[in-house]
CSV table of C-alpha atoms in Angstrom, one decimal:
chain,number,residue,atom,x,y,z
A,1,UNK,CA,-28.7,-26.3,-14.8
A,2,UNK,CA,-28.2,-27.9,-11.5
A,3,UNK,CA,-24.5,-29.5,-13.0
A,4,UNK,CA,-23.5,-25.8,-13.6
A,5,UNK,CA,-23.9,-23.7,-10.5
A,6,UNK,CA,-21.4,-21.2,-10.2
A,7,UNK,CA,-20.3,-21.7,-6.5
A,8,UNK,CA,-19.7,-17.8,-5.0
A,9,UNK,CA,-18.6,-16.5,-2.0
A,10,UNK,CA,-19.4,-13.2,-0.6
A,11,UNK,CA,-17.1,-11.0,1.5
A,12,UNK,CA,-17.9,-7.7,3.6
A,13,UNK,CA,-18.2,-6.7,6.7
A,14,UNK,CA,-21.6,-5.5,6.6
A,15,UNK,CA,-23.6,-8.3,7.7
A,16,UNK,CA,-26.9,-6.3,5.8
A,17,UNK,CA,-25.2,-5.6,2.9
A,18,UNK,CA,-23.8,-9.2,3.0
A,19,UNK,CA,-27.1,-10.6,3.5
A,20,UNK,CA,-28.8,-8.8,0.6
A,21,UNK,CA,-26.1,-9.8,-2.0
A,22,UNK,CA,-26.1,-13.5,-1.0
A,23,UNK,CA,-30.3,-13.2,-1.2
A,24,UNK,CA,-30.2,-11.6,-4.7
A,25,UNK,CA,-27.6,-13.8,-5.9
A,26,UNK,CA,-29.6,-16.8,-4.6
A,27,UNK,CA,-32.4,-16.1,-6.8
A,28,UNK,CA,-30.3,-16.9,-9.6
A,29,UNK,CA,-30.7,-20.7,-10.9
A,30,UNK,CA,-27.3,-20.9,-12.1
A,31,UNK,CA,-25.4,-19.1,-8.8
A,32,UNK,CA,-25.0,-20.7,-5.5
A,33,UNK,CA,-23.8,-18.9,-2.3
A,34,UNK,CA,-21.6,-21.3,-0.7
A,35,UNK,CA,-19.6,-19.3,1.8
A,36,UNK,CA,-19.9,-15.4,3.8
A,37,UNK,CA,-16.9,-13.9,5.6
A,38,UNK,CA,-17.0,-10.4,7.3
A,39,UNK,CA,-13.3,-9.9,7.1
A,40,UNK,CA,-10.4,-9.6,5.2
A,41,UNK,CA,-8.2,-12.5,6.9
A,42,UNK,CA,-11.2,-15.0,6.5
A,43,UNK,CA,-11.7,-15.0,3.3
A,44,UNK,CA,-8.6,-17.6,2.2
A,45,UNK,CA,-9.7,-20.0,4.8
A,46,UNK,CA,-13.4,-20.0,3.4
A,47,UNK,CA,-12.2,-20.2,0.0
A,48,UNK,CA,-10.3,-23.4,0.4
A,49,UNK,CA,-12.9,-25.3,2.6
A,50,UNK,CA,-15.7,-24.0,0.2
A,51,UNK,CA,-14.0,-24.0,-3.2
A,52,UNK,CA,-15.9,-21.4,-4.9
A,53,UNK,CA,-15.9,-20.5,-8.4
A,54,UNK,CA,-15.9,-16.9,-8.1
A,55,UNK,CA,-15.3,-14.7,-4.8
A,56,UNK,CA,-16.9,-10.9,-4.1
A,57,UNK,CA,-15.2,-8.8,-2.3
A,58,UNK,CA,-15.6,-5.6,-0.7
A,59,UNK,CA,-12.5,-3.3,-0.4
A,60,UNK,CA,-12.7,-1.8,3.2
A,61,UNK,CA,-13.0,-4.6,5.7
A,62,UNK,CA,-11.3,-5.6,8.7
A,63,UNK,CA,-8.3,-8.1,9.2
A,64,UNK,CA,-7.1,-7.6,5.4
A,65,UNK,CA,-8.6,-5.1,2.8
A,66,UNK,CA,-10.4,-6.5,-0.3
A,67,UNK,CA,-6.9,-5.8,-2.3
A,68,UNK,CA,-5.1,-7.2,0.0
A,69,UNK,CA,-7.1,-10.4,-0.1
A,70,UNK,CA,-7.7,-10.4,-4.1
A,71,UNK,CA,-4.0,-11.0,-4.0
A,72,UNK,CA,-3.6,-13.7,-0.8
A,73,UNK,CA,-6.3,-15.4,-3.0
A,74,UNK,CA,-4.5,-15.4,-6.3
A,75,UNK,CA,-1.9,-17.2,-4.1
A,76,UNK,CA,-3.8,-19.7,-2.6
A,77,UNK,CA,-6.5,-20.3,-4.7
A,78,UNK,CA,-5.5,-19.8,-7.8
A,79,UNK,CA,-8.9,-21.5,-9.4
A,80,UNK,CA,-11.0,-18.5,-7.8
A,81,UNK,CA,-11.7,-15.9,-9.9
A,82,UNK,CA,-12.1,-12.2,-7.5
A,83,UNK,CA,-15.0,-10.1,-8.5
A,84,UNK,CA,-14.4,-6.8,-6.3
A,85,UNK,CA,-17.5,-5.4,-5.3
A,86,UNK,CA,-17.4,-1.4,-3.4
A,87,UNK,CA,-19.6,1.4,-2.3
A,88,UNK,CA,-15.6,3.3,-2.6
A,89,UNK,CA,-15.3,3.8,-6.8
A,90,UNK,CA,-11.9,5.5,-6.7
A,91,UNK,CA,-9.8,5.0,-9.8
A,92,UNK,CA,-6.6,4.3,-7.4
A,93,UNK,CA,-8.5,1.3,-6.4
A,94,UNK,CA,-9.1,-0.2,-9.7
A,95,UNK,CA,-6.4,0.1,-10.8
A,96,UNK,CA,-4.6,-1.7,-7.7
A,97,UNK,CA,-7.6,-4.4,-7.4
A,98,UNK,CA,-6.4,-5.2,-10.9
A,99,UNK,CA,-2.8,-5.2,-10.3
A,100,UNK,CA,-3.7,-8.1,-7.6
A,101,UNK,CA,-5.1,-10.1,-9.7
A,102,UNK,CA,-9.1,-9.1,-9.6
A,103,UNK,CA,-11.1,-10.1,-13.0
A,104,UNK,CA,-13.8,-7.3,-11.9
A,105,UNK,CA,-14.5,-4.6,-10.4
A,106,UNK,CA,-18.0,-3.1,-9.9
A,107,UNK,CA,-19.5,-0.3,-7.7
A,108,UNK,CA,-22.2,-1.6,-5.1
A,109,UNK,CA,-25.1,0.3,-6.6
A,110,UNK,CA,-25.1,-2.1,-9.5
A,111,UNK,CA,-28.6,-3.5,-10.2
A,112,UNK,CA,-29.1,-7.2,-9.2
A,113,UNK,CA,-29.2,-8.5,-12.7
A,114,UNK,CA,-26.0,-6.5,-13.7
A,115,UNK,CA,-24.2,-8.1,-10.8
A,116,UNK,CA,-25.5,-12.0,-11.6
A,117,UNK,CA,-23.9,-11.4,-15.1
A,118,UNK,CA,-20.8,-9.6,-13.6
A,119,UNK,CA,-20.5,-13.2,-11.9
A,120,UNK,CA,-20.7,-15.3,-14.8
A,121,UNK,CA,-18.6,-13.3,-17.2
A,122,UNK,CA,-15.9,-13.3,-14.6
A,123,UNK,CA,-16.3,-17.3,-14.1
A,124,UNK,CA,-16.2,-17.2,-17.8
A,125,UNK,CA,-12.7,-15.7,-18.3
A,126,UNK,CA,-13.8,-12.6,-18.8
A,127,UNK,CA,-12.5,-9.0,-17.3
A,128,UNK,CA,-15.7,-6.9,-16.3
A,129,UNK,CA,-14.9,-3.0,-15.0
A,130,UNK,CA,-17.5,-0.6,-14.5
A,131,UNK,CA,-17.2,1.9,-17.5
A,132,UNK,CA,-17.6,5.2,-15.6
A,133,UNK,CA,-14.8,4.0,-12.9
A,134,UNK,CA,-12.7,2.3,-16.0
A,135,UNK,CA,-12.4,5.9,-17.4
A,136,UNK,CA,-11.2,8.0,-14.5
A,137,UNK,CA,-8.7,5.5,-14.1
A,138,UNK,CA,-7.2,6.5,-17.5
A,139,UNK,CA,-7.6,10.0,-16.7
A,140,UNK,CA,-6.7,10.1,-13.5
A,141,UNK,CA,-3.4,7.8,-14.0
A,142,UNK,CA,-1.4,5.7,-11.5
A,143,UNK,CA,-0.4,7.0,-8.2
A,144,UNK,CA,2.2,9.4,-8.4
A,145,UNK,CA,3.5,8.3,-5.0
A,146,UNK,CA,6.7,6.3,-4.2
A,147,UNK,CA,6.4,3.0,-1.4
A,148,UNK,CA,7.5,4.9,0.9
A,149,UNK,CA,5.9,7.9,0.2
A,150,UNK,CA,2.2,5.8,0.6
A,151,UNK,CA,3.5,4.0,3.8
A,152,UNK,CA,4.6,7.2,5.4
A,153,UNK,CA,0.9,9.1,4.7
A,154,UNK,CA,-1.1,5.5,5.8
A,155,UNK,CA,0.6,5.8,8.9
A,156,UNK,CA,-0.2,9.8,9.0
A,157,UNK,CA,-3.5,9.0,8.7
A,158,UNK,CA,-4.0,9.0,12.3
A,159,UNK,CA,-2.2,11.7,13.3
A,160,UNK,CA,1.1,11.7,15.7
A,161,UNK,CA,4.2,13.7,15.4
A,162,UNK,CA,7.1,12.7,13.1
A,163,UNK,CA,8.7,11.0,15.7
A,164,UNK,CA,5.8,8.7,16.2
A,165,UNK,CA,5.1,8.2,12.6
A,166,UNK,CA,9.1,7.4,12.4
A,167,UNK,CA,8.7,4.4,14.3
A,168,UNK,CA,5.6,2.9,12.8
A,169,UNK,CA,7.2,3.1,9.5
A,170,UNK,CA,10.7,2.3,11.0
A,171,UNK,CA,12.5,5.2,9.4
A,172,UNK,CA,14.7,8.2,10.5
A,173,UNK,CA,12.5,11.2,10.9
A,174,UNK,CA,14.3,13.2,8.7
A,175,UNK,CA,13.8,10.7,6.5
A,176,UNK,CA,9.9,10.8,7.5
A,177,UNK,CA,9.9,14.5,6.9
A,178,UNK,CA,11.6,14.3,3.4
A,179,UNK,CA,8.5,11.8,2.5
A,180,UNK,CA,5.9,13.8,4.1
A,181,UNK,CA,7.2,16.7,1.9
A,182,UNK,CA,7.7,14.9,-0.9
A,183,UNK,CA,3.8,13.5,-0.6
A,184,UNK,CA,2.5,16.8,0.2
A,185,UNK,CA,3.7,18.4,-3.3
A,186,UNK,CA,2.5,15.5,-5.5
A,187,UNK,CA,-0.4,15.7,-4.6
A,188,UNK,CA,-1.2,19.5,-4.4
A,189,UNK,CA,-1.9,19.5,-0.8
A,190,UNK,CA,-0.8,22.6,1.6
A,191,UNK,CA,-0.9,20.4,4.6
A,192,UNK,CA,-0.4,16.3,5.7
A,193,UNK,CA,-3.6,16.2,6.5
A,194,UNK,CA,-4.5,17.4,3.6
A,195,UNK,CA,-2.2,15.1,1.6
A,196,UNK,CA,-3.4,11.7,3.3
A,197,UNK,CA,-7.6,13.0,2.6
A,198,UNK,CA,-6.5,13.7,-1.8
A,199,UNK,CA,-4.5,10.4,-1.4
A,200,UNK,CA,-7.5,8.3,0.1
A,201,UNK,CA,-10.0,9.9,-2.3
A,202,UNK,CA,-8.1,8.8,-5.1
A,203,UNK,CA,-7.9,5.7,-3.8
A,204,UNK,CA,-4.0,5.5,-3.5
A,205,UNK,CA,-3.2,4.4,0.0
């Protein structure tokens, strides 16, 4: 089997969790490990001085999140299929992992074997989405939030007046209050605070 190892790379920023993924994939005798990145920005880079087959990666990291480099990767490496791998299984996430062009999607606590065959389904062509997540994404539907509406509550999340989120989001801050508003009755929320914590547990910012 030797002629048909499955090359992988592994991204996430926990070099444990990291570790154990690359050793339990190891053990496969079709899979081969051939490159680890702890961040977001790295993982383009590794993927075109590595070429691997299929890429895992997690969704909160540094530099870029796992979304954000599904879709760099599309781009750049358009050979590599993107398995997403996270400990965060929020529907708003599959959904947008898909949209960028991920062929899987699969919760961390996924036993070893499941994983290994996640991996070669995905190298196969195939699309592989954990069935619990795959149906609270129908239920739970897109976003409801506009653009601007998500940019204005990401840059809420760390607090600030209007005035300061107005200039991280280069807006008027009327126009920052009409979003704010606007975000804070989609999503049922009676404060911003509020509205940024519903928003990141559904996984749409």
């Amino acid at each position: 089997m030797s002629d048909a190892l499955i090359r992988v790379l592994l991204a996430d920023d926990q070099a444990l969790v990291r570790g154990a993924l690359a050793a339990l994939l190891s053990l496969e005798p079709d899979l081969e490990v051939v490159a680890e990145v702890g961040r977001g920005d790295e993982v383009v880079d590794a993927a075109r001085r590595t070429a691997p087959d299929v890429a895992l990666l997690d969704v909160e990291m540094p530099g870029a999140d796992g979304i954000a480099a599904t879709a760099a990767l599309a781009e750049a490496v358009p050979g590599c299929r993107v398995l997403v791998v996270t400990t965060f299984g929020r529907p708003g996430y599959l959904r947008r992992a898909m949209e960028a062009g991920a062929s899987g999607f699969v919760v961390k606590d996924t036993p070893a074997r499941q994983l290994a065959e996640a991996v070669r389904r995905v190298h196969a062509g195939l699309r592989v989405v954990d069935p619990s997540l795959a149906a609270e994404t129908l239920v739970a539907g897109r976003s409801p939030l506009t653009a601007r509406e998500t940019d204005v509550l990401r840059a809420a999340r760390d607090g600030g007046t209007v005035a300061d989120l107005a200039a991280v989001v280069h807006l008027s801050e009327g126009t920052v209050r009409n979003h704010l508003s606007a975000a804070i009755g989609k999503t049922g929320a009676r404060t911003r605070a509020e509205a940024v914590r519903i928003a990141e547990q559904n996984g749409w910012l």
